[in-house]
Tab-separated table of N, CA and C in Angstrom:
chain	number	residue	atom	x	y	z
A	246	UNK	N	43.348	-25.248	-22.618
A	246	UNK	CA	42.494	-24.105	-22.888
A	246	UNK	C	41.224	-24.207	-22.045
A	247	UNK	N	40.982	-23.039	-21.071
A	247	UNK	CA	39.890	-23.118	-20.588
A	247	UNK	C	38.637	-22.778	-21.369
A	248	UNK	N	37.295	-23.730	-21.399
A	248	UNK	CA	36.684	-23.121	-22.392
A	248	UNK	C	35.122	-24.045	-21.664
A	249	UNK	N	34.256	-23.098	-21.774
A	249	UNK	CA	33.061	-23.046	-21.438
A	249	UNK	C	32.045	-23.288	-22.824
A	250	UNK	N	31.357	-24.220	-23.023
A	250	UNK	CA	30.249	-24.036	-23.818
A	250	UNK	C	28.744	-24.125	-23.902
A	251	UNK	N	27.858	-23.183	-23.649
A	251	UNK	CA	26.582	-23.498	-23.773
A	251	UNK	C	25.106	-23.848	-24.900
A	252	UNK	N	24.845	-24.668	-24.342
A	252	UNK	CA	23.838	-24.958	-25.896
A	252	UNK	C	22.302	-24.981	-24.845
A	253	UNK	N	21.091	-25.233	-26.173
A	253	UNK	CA	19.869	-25.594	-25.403
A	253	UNK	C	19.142	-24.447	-25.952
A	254	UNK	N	19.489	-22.911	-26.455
A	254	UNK	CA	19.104	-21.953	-26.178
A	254	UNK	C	18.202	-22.362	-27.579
A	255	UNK	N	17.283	-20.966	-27.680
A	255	UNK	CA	16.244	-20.951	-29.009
A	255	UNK	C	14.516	-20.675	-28.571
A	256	UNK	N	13.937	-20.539	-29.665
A	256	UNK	CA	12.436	-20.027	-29.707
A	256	UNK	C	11.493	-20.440	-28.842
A	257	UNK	N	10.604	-20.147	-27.642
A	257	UNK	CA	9.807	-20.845	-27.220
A	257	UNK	C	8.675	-20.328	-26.947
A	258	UNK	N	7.791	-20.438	-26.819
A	258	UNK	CA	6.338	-19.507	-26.003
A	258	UNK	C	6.088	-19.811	-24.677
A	259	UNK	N	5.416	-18.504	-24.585
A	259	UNK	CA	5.154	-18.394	-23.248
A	259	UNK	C	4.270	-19.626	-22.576
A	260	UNK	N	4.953	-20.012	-21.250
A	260	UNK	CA	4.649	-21.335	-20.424
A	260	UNK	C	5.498	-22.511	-20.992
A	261	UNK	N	6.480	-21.957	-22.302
A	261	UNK	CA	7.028	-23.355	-22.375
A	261	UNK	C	8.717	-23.770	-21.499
A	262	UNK	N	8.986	-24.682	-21.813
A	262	UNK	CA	10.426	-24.934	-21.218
A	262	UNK	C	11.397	-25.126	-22.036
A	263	UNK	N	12.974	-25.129	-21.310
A	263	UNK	CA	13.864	-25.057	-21.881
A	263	UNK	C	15.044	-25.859	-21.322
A	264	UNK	N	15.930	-26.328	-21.684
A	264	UNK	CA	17.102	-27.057	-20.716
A	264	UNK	C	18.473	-26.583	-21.741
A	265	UNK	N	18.889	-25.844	-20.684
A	265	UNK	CA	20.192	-25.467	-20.899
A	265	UNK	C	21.757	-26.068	-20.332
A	266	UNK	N	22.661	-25.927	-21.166
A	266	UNK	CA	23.290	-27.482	-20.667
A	266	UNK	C	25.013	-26.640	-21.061
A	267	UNK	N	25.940	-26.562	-19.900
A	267	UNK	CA	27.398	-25.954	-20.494
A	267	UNK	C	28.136	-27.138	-20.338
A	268	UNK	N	28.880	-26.943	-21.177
A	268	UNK	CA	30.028	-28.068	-20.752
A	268	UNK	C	31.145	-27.124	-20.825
A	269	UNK	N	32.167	-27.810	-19.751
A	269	UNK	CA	33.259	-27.229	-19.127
A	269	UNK	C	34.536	-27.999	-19.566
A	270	UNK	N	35.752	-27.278	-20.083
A	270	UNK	CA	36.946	-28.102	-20.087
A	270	UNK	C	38.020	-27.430	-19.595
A	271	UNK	N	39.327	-27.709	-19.481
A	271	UNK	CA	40.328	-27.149	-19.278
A	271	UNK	C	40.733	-27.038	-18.204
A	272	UNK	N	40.012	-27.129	-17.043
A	272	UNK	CA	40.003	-27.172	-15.663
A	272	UNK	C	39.675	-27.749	-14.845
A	273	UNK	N	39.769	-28.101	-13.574
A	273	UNK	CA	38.988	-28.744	-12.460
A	273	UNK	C	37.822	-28.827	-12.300
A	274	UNK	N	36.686	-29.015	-12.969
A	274	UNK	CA	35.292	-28.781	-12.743
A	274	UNK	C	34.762	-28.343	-11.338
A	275	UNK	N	34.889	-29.439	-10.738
A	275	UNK	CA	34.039	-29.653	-9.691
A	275	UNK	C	34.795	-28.858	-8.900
A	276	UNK	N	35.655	-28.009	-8.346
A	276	UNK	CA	36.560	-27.844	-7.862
A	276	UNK	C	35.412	-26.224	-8.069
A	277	UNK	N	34.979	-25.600	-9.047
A	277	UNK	CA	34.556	-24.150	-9.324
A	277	UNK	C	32.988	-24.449	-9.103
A	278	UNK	N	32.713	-22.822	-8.901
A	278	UNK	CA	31.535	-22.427	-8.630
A	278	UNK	C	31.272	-22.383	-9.928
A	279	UNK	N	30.086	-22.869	-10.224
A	279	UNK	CA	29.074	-22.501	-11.622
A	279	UNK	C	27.715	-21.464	-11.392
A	280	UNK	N	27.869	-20.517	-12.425
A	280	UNK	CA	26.566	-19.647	-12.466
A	280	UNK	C	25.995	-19.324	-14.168
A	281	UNK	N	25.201	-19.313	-13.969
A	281	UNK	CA	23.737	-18.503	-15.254
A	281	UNK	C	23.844	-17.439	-14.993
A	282	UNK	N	24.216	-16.742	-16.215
A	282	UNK	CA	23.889	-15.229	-16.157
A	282	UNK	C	22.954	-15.097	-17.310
A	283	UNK	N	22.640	-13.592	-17.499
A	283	UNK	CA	22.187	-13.650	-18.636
A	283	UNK	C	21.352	-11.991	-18.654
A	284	UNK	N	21.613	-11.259	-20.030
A	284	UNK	CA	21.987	-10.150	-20.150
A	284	UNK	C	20.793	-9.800	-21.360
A	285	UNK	N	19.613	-8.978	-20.931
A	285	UNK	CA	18.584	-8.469	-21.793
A	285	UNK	C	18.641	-7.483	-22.767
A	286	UNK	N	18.211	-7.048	-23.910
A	286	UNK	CA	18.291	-6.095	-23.770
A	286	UNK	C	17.585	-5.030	-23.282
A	287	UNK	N	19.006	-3.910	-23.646
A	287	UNK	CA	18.533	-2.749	-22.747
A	287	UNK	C	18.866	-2.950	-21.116
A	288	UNK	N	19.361	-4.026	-20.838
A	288	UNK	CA	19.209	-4.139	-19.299
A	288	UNK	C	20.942	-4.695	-18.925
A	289	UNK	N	21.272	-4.425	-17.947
A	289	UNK	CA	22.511	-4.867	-17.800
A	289	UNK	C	22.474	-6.378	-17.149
A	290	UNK	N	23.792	-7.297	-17.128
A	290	UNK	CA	23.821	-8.299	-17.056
A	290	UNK	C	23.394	-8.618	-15.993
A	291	UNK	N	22.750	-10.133	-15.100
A	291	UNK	CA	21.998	-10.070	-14.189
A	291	UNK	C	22.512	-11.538	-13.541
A	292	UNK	N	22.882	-12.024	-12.582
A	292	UNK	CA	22.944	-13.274	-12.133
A	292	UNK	C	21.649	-14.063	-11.850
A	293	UNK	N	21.557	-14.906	-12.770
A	293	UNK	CA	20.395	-16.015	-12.681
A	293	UNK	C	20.259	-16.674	-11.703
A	294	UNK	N	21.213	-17.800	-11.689
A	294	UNK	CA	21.472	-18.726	-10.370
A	294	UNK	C	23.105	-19.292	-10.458
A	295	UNK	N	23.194	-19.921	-9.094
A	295	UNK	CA	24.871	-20.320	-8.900
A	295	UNK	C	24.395	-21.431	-7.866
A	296	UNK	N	25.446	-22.281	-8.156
A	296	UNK	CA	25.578	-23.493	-7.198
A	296	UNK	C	26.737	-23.770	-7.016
A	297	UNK	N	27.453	-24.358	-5.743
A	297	UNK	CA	28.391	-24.653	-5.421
A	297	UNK	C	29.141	-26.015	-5.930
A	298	UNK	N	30.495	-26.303	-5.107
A	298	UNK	CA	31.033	-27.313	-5.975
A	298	UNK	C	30.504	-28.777	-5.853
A	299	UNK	N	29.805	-28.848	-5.294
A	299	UNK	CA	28.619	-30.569	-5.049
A	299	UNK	C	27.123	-29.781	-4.902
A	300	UNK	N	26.521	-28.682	-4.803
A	300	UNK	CA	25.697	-28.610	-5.495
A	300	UNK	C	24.896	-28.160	-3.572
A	301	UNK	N	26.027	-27.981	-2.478
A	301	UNK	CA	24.992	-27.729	-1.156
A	301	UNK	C	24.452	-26.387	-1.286
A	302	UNK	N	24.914	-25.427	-2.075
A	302	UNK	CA	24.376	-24.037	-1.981
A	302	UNK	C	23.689	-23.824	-3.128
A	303	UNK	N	22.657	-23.413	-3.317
A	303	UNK	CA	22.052	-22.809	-4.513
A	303	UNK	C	21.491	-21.298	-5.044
A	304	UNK	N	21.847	-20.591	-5.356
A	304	UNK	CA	20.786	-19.508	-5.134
A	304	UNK	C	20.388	-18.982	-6.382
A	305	UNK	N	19.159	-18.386	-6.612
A	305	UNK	CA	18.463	-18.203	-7.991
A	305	UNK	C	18.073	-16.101	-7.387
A	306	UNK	N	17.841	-15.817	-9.080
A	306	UNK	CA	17.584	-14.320	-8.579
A	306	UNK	C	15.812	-14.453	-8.343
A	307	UNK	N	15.388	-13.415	-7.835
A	307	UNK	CA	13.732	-13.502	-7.323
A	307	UNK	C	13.060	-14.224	-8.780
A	308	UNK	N	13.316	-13.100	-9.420
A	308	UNK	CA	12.273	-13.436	-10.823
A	308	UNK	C	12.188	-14.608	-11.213
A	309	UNK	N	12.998	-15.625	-10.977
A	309	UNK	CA	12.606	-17.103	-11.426
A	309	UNK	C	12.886	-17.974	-10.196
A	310	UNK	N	12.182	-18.023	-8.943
A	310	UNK	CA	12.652	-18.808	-8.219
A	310	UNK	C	10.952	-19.425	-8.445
A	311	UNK	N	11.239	-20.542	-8.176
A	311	UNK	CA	10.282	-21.967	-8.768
A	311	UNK	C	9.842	-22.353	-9.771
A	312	UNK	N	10.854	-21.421	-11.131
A	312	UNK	CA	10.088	-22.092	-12.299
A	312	UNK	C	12.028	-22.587	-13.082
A	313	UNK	N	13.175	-21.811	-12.093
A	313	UNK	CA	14.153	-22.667	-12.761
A	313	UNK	C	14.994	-23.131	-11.500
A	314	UNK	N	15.741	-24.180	-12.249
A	314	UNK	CA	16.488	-25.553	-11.539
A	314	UNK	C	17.958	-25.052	-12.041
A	315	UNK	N	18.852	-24.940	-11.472
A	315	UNK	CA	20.296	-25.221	-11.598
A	315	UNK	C	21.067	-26.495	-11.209
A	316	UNK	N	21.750	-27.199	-11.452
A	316	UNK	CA	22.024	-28.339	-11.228
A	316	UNK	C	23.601	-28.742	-12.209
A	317	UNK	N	24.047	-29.673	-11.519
A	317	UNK	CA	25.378	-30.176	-11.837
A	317	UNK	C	26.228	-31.528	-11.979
A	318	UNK	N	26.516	-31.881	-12.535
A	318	UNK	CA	27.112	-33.501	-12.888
A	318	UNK	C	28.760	-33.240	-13.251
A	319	UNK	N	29.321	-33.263	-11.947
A	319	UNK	CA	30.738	-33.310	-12.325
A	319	UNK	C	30.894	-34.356	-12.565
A	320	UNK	N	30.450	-35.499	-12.807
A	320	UNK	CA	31.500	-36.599	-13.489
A	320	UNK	C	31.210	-36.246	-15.037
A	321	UNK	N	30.396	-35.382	-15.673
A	321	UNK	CA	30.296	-34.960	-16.784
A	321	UNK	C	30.491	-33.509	-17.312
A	322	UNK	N	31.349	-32.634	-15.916
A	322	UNK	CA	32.075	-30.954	-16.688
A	322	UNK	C	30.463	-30.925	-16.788
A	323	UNK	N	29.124	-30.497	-16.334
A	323	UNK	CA	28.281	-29.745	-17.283
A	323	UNK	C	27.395	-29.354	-16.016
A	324	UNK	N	27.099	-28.409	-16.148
A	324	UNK	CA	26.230	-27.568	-15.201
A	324	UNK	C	24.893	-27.605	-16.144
A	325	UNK	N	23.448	-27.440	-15.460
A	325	UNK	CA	22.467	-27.082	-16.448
A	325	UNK	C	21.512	-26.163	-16.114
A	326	UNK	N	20.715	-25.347	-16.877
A	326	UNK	CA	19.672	-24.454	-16.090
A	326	UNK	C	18.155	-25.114	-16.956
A	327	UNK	N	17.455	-25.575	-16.120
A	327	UNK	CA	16.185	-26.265	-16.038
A	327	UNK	C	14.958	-25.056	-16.382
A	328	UNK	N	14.429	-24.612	-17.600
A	328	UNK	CA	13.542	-23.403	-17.578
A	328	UNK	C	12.670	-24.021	-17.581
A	329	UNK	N	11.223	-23.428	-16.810
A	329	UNK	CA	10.103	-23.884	-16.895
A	329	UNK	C	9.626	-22.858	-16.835
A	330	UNK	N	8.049	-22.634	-17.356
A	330	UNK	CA	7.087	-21.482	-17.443
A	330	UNK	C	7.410	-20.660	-17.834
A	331	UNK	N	8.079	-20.730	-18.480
A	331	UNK	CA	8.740	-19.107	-19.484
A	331	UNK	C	8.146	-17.876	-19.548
A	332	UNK	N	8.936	-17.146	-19.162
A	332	UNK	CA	7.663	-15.503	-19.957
A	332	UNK	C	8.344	-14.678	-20.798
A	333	UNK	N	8.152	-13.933	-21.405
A	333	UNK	CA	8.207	-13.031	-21.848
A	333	UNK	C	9.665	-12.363	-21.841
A	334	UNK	N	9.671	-11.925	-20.316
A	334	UNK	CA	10.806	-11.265	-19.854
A	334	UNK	C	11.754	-11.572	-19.560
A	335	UNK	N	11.913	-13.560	-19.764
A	335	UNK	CA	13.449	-13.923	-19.741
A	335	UNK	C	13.630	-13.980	-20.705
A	336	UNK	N	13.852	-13.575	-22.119
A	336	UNK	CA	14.258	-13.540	-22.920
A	336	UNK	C	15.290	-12.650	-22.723
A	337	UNK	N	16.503	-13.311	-23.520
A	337	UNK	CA	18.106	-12.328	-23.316
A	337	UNK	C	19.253	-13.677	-23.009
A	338	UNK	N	20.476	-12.715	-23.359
A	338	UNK	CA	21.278	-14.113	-24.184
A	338	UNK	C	21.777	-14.554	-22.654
A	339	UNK	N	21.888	-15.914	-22.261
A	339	UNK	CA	22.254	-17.081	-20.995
A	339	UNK	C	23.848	-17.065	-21.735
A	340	UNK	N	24.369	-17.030	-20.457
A	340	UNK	CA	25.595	-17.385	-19.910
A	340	UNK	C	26.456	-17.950	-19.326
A	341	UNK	N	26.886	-18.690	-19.270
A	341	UNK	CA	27.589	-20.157	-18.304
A	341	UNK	C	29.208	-19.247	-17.829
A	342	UNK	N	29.227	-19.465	-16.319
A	342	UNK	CA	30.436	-18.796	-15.949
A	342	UNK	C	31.185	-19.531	-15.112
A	343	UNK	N	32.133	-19.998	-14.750
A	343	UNK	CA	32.974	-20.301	-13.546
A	343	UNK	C	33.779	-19.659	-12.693
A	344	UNK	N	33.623	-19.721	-11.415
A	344	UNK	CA	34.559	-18.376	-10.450
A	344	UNK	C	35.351	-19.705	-9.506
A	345	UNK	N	36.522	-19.060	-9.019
A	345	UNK	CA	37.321	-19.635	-8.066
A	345	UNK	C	38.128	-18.815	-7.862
A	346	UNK	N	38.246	-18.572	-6.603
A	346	UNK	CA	38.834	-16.925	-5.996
A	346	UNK	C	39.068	-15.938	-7.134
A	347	UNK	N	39.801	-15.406	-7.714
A	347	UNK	CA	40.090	-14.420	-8.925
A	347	UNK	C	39.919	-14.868	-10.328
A	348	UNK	N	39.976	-16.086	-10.682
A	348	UNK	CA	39.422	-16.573	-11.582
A	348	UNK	C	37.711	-16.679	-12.153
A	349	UNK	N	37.910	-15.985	-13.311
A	349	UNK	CA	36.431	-16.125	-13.609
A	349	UNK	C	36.916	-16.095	-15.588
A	350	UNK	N	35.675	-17.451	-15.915
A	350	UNK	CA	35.752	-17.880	-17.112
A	350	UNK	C	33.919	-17.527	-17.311
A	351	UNK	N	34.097	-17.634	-18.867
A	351	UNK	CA	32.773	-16.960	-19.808
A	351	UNK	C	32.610	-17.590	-20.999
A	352	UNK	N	31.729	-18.886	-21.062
A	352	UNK	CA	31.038	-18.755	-22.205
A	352	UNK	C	30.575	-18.210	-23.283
A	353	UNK	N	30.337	-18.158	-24.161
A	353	UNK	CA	29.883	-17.662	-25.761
A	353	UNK	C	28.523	-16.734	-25.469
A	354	UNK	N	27.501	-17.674	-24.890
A	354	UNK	CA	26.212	-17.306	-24.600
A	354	UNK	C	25.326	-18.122	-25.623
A	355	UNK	N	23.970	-18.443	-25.023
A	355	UNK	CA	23.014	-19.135	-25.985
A	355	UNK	C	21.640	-17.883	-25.809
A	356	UNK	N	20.980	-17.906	-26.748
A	356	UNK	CA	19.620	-16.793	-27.190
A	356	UNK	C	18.901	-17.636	-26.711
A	357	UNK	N	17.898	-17.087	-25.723
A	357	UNK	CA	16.388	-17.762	-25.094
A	357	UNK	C	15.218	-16.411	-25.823
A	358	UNK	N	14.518	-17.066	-26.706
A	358	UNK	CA	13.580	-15.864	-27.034
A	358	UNK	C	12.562	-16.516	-26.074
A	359	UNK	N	11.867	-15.452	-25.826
A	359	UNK	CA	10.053	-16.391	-25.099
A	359	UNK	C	8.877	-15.441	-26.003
A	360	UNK	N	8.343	-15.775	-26.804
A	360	UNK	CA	7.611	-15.195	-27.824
A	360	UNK	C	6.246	-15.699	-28.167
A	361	UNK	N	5.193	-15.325	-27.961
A	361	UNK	CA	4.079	-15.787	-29.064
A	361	UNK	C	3.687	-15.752	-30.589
């Protein structure tokens, strides 16, 4: 069974951090592309960041480039997204995905509020 799970998610204020953490089974890990999505409301779903299968490509969307980290440990199935400086406006449920040519797998999703 292919199956994706993400944890880490929950309450934080603004400027704080977060570490988000999927673990992967059922498949080749390292072998797939890993990405963060993550879907606001009111707003349609949005690609966060993606890294390749050892981790040479990275790319993050504008709105959080230098306050999050994507990163990967295939000898441990788990991709992670590193939040720092939080605001406001990432709040909305995170997503852990895997692609390999036509294949694409989906996580549950974890809730990031950013709240005062």
């Amino acid at each position: 069974q292919v199956q994706l799970v993400e944890s880490g998610g929950g309450l934080v204020q603004p400027g704080g951090s977060l570490r988000l953490s999927c673990a992967a089974s059922g498949f080749t890990f390292s072998s797939y592309v890993m990405n963060w999505y993550r879907q606001a409301p009111g707003k349609e779903r949005e690609l966060v960041a993606g890294i390749t299968t050892t981790g040479v490509s990275i790319n993050y969307v504008d709105s959080v480039k230098g306050r999050f980290t994507i990163s990967r440990v295939n000898a441990k199935n788990t991709v992670y997204l590193q939040m720092n400086s939080l605001k406001p406006e990432d709040t909305a449920v995170y997503y852990c995905n895997a692609r390999f040519g036509s294949f694409s797998s989906w996580g549950q999703g974890t809730q990031v509020t950013v709240s005062s």
